[in-house]
mmCIF file of C-alpha atoms in Angstrom:
data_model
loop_
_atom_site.group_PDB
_atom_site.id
_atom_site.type_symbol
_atom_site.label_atom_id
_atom_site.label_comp_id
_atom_site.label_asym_id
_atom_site.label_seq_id
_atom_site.Cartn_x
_atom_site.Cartn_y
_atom_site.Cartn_z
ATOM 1 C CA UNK Y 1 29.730 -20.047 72.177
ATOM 2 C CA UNK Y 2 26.267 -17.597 71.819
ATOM 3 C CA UNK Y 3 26.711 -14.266 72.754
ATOM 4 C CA UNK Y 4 23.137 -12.481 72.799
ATOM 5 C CA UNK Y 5 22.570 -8.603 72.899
ATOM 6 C CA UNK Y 6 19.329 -7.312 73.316
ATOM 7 C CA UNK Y 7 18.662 -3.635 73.898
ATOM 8 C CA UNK Y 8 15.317 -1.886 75.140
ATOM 9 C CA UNK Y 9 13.790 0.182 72.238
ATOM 10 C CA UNK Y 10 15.613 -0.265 69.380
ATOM 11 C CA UNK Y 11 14.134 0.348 66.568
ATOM 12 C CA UNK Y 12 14.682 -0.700 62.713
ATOM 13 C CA UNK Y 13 15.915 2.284 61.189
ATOM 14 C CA UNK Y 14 18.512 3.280 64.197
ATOM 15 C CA UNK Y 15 20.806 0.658 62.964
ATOM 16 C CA UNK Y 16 22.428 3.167 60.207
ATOM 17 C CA UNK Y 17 26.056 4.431 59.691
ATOM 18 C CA UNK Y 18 25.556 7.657 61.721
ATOM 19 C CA UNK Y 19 23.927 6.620 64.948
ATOM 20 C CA UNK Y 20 25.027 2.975 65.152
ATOM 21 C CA UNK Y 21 28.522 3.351 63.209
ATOM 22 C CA UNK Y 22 30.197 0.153 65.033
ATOM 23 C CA UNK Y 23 27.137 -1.866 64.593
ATOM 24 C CA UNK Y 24 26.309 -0.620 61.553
ATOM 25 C CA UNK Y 25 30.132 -1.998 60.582
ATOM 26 C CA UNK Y 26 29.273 -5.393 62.835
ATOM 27 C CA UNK Y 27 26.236 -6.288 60.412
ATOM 28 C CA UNK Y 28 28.264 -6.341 57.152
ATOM 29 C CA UNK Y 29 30.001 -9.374 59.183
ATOM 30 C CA UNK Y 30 27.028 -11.144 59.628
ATOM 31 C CA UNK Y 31 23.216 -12.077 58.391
ATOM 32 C CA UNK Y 32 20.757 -8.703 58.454
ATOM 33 C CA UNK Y 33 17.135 -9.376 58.729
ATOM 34 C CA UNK Y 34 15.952 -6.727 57.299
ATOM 35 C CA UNK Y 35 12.053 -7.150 57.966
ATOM 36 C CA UNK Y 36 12.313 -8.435 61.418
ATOM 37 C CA UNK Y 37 9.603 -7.830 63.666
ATOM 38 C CA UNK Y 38 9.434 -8.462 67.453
ATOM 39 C CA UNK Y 39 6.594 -10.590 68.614
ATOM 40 C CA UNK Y 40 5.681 -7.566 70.979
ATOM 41 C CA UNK Y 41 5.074 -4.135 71.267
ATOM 42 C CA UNK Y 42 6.165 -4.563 74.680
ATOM 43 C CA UNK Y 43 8.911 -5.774 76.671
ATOM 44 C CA UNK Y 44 7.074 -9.241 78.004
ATOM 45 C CA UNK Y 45 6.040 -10.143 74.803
ATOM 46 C CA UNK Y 46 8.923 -9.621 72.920
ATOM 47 C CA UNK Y 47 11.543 -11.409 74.997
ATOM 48 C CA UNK Y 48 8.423 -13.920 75.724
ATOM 49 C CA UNK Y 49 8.604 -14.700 71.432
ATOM 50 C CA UNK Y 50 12.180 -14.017 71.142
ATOM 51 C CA UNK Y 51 13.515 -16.699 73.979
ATOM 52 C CA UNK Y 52 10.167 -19.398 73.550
ATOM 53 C CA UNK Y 53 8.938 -19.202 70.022
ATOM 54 C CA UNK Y 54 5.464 -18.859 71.160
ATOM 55 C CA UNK Y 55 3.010 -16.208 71.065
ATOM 56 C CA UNK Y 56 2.155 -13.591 73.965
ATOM 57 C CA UNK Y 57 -0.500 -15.312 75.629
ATOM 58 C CA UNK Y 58 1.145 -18.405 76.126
ATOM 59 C CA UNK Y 59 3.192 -15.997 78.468
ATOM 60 C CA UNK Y 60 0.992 -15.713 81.684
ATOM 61 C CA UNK Y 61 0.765 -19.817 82.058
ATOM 62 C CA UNK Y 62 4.535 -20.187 81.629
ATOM 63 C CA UNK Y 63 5.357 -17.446 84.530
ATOM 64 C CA UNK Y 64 2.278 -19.481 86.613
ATOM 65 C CA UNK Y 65 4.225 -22.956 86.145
ATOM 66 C CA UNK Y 66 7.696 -21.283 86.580
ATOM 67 C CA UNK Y 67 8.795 -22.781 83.094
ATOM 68 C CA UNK Y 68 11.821 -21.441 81.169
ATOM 69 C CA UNK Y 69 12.047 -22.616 77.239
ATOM 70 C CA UNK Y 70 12.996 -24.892 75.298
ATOM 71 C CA UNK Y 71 15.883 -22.854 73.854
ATOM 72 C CA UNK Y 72 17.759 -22.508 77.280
ATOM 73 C CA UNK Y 73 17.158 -26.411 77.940
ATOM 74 C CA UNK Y 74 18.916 -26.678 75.294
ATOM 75 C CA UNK Y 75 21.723 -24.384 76.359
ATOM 76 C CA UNK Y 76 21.766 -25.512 79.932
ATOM 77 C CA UNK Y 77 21.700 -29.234 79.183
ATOM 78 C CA UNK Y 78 24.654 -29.081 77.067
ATOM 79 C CA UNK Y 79 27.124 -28.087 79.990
ATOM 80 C CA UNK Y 80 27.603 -24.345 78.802
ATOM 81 C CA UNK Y 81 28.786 -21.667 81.105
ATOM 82 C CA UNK Y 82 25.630 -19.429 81.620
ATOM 83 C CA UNK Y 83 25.607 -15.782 83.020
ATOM 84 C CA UNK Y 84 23.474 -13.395 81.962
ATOM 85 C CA UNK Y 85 23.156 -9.345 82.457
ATOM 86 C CA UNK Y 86 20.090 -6.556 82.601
ATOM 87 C CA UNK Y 87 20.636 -2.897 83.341
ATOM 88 C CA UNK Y 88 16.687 -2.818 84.872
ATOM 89 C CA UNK Y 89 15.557 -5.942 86.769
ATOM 90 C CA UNK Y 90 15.368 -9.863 85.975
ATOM 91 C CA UNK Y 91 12.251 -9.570 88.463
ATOM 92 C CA UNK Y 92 9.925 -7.016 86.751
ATOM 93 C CA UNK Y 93 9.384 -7.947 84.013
ATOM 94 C CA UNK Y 94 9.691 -11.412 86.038
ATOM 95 C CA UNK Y 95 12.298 -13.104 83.428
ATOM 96 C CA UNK Y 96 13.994 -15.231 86.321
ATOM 97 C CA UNK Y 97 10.513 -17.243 86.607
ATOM 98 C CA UNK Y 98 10.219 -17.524 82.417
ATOM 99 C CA UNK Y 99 13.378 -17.054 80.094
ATOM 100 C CA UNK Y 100 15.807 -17.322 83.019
ATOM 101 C CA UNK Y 101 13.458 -19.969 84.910
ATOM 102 C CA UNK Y 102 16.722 -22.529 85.176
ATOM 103 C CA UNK Y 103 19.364 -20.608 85.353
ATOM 104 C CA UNK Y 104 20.734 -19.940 89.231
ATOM 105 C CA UNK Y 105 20.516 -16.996 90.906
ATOM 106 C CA UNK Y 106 23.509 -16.231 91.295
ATOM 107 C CA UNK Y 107 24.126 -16.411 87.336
ATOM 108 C CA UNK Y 108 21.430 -13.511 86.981
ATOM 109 C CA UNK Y 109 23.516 -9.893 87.283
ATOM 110 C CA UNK Y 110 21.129 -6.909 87.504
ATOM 111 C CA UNK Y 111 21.589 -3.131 87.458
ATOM 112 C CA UNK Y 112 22.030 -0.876 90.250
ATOM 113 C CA UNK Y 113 18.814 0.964 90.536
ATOM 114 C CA UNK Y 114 20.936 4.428 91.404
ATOM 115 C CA UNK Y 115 22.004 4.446 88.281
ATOM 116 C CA UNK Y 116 20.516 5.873 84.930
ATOM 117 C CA UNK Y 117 20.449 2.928 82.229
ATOM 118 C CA UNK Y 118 23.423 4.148 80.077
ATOM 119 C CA UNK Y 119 25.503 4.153 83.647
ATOM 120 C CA UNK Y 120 24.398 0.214 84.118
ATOM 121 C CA UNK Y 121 25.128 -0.680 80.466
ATOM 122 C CA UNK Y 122 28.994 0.952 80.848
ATOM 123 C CA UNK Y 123 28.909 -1.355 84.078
ATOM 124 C CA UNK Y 124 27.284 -4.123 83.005
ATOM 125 C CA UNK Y 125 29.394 -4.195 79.530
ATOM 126 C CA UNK Y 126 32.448 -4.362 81.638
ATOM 127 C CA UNK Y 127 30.887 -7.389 83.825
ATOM 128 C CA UNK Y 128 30.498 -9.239 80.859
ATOM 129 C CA UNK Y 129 33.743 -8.570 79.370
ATOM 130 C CA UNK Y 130 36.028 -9.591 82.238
ATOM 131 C CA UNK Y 131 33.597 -12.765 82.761
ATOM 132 C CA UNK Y 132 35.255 -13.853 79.312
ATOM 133 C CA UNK Y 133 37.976 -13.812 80.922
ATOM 134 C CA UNK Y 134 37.824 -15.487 84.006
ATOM 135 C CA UNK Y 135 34.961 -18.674 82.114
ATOM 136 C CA UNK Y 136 35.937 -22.198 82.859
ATOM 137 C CA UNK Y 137 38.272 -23.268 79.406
ATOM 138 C CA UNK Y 138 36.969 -26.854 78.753
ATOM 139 C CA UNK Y 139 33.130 -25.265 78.314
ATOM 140 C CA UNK Y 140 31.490 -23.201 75.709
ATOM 141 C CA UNK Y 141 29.792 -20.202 77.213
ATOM 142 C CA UNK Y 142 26.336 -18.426 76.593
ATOM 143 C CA UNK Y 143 26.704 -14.802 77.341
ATOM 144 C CA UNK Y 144 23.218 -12.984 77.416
ATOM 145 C CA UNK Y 145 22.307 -9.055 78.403
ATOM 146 C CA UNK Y 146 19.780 -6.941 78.044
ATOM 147 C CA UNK Y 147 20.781 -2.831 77.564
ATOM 148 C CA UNK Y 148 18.457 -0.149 78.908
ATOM 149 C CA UNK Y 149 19.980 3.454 76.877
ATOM 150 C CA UNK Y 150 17.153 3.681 74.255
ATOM 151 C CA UNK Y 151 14.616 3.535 76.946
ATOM 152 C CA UNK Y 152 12.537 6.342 77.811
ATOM 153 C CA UNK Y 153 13.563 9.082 78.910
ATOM 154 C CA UNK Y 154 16.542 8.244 76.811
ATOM 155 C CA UNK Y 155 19.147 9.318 79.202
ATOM 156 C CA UNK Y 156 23.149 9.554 77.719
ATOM 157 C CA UNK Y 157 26.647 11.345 78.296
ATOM 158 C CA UNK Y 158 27.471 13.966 76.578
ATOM 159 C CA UNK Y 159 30.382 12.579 74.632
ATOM 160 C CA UNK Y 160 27.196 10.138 72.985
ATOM 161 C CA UNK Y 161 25.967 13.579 71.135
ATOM 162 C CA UNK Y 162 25.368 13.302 67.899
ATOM 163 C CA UNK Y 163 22.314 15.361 67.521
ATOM 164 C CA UNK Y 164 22.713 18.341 69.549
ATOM 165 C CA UNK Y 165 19.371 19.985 68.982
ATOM 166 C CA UNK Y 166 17.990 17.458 71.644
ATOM 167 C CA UNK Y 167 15.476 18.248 74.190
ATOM 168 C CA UNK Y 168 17.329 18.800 77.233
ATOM 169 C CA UNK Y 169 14.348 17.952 79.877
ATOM 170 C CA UNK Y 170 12.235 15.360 78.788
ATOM 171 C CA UNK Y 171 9.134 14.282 81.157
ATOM 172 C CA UNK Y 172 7.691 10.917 78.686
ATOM 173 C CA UNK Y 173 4.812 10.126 80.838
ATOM 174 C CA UNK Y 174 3.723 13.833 80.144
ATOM 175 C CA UNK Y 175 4.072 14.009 76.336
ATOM 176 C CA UNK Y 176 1.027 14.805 73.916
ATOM 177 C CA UNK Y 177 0.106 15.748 70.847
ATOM 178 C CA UNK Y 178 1.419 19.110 70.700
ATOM 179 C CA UNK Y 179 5.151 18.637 71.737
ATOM 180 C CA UNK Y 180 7.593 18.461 68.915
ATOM 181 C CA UNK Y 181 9.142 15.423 67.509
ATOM 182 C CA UNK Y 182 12.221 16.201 66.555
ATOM 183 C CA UNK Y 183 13.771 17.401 69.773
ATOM 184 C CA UNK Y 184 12.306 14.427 71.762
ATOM 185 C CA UNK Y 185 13.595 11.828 68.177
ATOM 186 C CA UNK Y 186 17.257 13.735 68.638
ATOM 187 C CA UNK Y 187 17.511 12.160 72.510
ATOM 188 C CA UNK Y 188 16.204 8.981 71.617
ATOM 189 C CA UNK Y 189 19.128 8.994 68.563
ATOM 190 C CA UNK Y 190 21.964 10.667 71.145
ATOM 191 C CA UNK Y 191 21.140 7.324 73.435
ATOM 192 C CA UNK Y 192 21.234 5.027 70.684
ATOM 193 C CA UNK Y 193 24.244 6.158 69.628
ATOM 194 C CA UNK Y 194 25.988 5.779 72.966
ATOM 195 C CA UNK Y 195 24.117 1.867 72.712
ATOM 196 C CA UNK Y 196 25.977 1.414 69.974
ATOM 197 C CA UNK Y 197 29.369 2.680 72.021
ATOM 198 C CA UNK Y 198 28.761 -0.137 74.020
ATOM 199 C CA UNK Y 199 28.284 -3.158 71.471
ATOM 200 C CA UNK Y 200 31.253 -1.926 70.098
ATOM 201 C CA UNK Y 201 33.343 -2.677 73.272
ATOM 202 C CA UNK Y 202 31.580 -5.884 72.910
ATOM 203 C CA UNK Y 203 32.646 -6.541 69.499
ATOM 204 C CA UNK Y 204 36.136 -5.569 69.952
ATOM 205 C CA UNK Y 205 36.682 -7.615 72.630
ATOM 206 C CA UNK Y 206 35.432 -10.829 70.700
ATOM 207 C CA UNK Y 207 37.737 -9.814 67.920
ATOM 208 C CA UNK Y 208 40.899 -9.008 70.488
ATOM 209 C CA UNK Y 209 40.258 -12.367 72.086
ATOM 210 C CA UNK Y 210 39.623 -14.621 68.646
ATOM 211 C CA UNK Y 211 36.546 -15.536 69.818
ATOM 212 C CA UNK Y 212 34.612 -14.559 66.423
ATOM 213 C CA UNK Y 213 35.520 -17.533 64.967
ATOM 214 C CA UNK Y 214 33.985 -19.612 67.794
ATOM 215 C CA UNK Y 215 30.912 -17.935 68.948
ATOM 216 C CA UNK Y 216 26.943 -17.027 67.368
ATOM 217 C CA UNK Y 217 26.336 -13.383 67.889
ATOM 218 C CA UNK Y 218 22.671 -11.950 67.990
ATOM 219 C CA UNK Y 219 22.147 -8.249 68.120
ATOM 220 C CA UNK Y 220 18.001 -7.019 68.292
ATOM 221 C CA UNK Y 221 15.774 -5.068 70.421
ATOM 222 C CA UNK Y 222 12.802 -5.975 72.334
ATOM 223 C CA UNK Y 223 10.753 -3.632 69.910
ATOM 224 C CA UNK Y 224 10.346 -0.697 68.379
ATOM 225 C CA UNK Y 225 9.696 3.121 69.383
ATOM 226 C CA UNK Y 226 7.119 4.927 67.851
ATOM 227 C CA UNK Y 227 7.623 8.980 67.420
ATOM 228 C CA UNK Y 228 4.122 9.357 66.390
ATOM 229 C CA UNK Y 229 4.757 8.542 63.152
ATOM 230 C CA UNK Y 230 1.656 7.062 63.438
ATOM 231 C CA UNK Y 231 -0.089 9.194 66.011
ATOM 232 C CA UNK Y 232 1.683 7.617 69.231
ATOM 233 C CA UNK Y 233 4.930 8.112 71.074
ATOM 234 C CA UNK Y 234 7.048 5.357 72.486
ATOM 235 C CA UNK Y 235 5.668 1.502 72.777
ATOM 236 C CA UNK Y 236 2.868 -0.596 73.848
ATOM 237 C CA UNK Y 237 -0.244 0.811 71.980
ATOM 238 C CA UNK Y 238 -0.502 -0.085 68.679
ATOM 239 C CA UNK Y 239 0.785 -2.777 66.519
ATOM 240 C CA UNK Y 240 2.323 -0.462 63.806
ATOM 241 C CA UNK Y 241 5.711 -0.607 62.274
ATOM 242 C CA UNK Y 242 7.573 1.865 64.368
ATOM 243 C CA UNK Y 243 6.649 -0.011 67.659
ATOM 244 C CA UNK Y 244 7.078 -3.860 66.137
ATOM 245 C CA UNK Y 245 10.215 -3.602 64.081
ATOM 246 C CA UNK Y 246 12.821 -3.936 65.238
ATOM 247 C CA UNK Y 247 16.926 -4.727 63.694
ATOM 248 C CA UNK Y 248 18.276 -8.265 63.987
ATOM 249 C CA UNK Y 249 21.762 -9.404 63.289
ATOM 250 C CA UNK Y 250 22.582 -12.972 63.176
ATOM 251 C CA UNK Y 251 26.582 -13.858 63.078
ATOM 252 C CA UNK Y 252 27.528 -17.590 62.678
ATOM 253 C CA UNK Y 253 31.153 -18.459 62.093
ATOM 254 C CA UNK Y 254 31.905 -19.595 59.023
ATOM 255 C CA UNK Y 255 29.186 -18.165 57.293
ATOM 256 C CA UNK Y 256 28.929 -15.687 54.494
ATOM 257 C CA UNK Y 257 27.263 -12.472 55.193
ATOM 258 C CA UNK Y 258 23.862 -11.433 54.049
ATOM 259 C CA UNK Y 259 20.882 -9.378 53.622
ATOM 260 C CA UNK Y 260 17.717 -10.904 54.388
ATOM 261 C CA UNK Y 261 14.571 -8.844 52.893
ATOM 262 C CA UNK Y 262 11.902 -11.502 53.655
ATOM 263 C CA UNK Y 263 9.710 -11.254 56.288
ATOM 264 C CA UNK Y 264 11.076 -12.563 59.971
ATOM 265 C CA UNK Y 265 9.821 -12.451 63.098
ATOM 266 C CA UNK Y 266 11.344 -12.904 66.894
ATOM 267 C CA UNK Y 267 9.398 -16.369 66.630
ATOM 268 C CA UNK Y 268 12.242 -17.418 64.172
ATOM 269 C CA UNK Y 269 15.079 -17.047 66.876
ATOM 270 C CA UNK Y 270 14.591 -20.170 69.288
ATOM 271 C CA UNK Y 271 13.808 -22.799 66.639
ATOM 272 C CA UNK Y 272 17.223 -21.286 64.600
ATOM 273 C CA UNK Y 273 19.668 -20.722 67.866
ATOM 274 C CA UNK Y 274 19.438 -24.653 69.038
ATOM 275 C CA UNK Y 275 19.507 -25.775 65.815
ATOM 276 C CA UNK Y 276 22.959 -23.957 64.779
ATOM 277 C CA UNK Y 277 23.886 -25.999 68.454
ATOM 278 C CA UNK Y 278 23.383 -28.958 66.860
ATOM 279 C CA UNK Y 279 19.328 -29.803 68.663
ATOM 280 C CA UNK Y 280 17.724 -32.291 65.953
ATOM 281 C CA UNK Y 281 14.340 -32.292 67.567
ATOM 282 C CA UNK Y 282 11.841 -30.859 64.748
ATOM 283 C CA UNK Y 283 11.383 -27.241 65.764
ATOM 284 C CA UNK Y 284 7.588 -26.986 65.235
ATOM 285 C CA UNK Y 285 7.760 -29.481 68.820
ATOM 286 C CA UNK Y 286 8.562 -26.507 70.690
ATOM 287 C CA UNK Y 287 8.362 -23.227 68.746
ATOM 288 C CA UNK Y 288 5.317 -21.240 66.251
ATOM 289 C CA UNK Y 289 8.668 -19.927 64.637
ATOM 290 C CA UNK Y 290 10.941 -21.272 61.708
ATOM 291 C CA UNK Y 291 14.634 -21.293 61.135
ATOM 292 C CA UNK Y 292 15.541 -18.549 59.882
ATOM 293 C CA UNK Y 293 18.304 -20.184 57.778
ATOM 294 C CA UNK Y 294 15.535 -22.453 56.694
ATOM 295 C CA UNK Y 295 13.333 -22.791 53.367
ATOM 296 C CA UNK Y 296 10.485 -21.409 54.780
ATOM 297 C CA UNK Y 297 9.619 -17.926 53.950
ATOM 298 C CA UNK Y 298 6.947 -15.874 56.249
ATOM 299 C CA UNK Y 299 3.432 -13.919 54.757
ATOM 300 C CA UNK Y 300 2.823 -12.932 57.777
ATOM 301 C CA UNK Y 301 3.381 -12.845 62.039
ATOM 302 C CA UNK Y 302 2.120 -12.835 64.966
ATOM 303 C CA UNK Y 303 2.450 -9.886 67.609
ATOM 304 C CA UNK Y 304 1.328 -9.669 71.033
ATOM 305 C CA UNK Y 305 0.800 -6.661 73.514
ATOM 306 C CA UNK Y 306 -0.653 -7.544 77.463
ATOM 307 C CA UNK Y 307 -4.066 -8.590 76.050
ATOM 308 C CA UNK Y 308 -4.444 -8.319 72.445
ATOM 309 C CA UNK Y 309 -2.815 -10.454 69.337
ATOM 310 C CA UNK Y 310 -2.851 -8.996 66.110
ATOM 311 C CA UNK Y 311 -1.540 -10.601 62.530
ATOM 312 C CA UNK Y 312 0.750 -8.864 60.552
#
C-alpha cells in the first residue's frame, strides 16, 4: 500500500519535537531526508517535480496534452485502489488534468470552500480514514492528500496553540517590510502544529489497523515559507532555502530507519516510489530524478517557479 501526505507550506525546520511532536516521533520510524528540496517555490512546480520527476517547464505541455505521470501509471496499472484528498481544489492548481490526469472523477475528494483549511483537513483526515475501512480486501490501496493549515493566512483552533504571542489578525497580501516577524512566524508555527494533529490521526490509525507493516508512507510539503529570512515573506519569489526546503519522510516496511544528510530533491520521489512497487523500467526513461535509496548522490538540483529555473 502507499499512503502519501503532502501539506501546503511546510517548511524544513517545522518538523521538530515542539511543533510537530507526532511527526517528529513518526520520522524516527522511517528514512529523514534531511536536505530535501522541493523542485518549486510554488505549488505547480513542486507537486509538478514531486509526482513526474521532471522539471517546471515541462509542466505547461503536460496540462496542454492532459498527461498524468509515469508514477501513477504505474500505480493505476497495477489494479490499486486509488482515492485521493485536497483541502483547496484538484482544479486550480489544475492537478486532475496533470498528477491526477487518470484517475476518475469521482476518486478526486476536494474541500468545501466554506471552510478555513484546518476545518477541511479535520474533514478530509476523517474521509481518508474511514475509506481504509470500507477499500476492496483483495487490492492494495494508494491513499494520497494534500493539507492546506500552513497556508497563508495560517488559520488554526485554539486548542493547536503553542505559541501564544501570535498575531491575532493577519492580512498576508498586505505585509511589508516593517511588520514584525515573530508574531506573523508564531501563527504560521500554531497551524503547523495543529498539521501535525492531523498526521498523527493518520499515523495512529495505520498502527491501530496493522497496516505499517504493509504500506510506504511519504510525509513532505510542496515547499517552503520564507519569513524574510532572506528579505521575503511566504513563497514564490526567490529560490532561497526557506522557500525550497522542505522535510521529507520516507517509511518502507521492513526497513531500518535513517538520517539522510545528502542532498535530495522532489525529483528523487517518482523514480524511488515505483521502484519500491517493484517497476524495473530504468528510471532515467521517465524521470530527471534518482532513487533515493540508490548510489547516486546529488551536487546539485533543479528548482522551478512559473517562469524561471534556477540550479541549486
Amino acid at each position: 500500500n502507499v499512503l502519501w501526505l503532502v501539506s501546503e507550506s511546510l517548511r524544513a525546520d517545522s518538523l521538530n519535537p515542539e511543533v510537530m511532536p507526532a511527526t517528529s516521533a513518526f520520522a524516527e520510524k522511517a528514512t529523514r531526508f534531511e536536505r530535501h528540496f522541493s523542485s518549486g517555490n510554488g505549488t505547480r512546480m513542486g507537486m509538478f517535480g514531486m509526482f513526474f520527476g521532471l522539471y517546471g517547464n515541462a509542466w505547461f505541455q503536460m496540462l496542454a496534452a492532459t498527461r498524468g505521470p509515469v508514477l501513477m501509471d504505474t500505480v493505476l496499472d497495477a489494479g490499486y485502489d486509488v482515492q485521493a484528498y485536497t483541502s483547496a481544489a484538484f482544479t486550480y492548481p489544475e492537478f486532475d488534468r496533470t498528477l491526477f490526469a487518470r484517475v476518475p472523477l469521482e476518486r478526486l475528494h476536494e474541500g468545501d470552500r466554506e471552510l478555513k483549511g484546518w476545518e477541511n483537513d479535520r474533514r478530509n483526515v476523517g474521509k481518508l480514514l474511514a475509506s481504509l475501512d470500507e477499500r476492496p480486501q483483495d487490492k492494495p490501496f494508494f491513499r494520497f492528500m494534500f493539507f492546506e493549515s500552513p497556508h497563508a493566512p495560517y488559520d488554526f483552533p485554539e486548542d493547536a496553540v503553542i505559541r501564544p504571542d501570535y498575531l491575532r489578525d493577519l492580512n498576508y497580501i498586505a505585509l511589508d517590510d516593517d511588520d514584525p516577524i515573530e508574531p506573523v512566524r508564531d501563527r504560521y508555527l500554531n497551524a503547523c502544529h495543529h498539521l501535525d494533529t492531523q498526521f498523527a490521526r493518520v499515523f495512529a490509525a495505520l498502527e491501530e489497523r496493522g497496516l505499517l507493516d504493509s504500506t510506504i508512507v511519504i510525509v513532505t510539503g510542496d515547499h517552503g515559507e520564507e519569513f524574510r529570512e532572506l528579505g521575503h515573506w511566504a513563497h514564490t519569489s526567490p529560490f532561497d532555502d526557506p522557500q525550497t526546503r522542505t522535510p521529507l519522510l520516507v517509511y518502507v516496511p521492513g526497513r531500518a530507519p535513517a538520517r539522510v544528510t545528502r542532498m535530495s530533491s522532489h525529483l528523487d520521489i517518482p523514480p524511488t516510489l515505483p521502484t519500491l512497487l517493484g517497476l524495473t523500467t530504468p528510471s532515467n526513461d521517465y524521470s530527471l530524478g534518482h532513487d533515493l535509496f540508490g548510489p547516486v548522490e546529488r551536487d546539485r538540483c533543479v528548482i522551478s517557479s512559473w517562469n524561471e529555473m534556477a540550479i541549486v
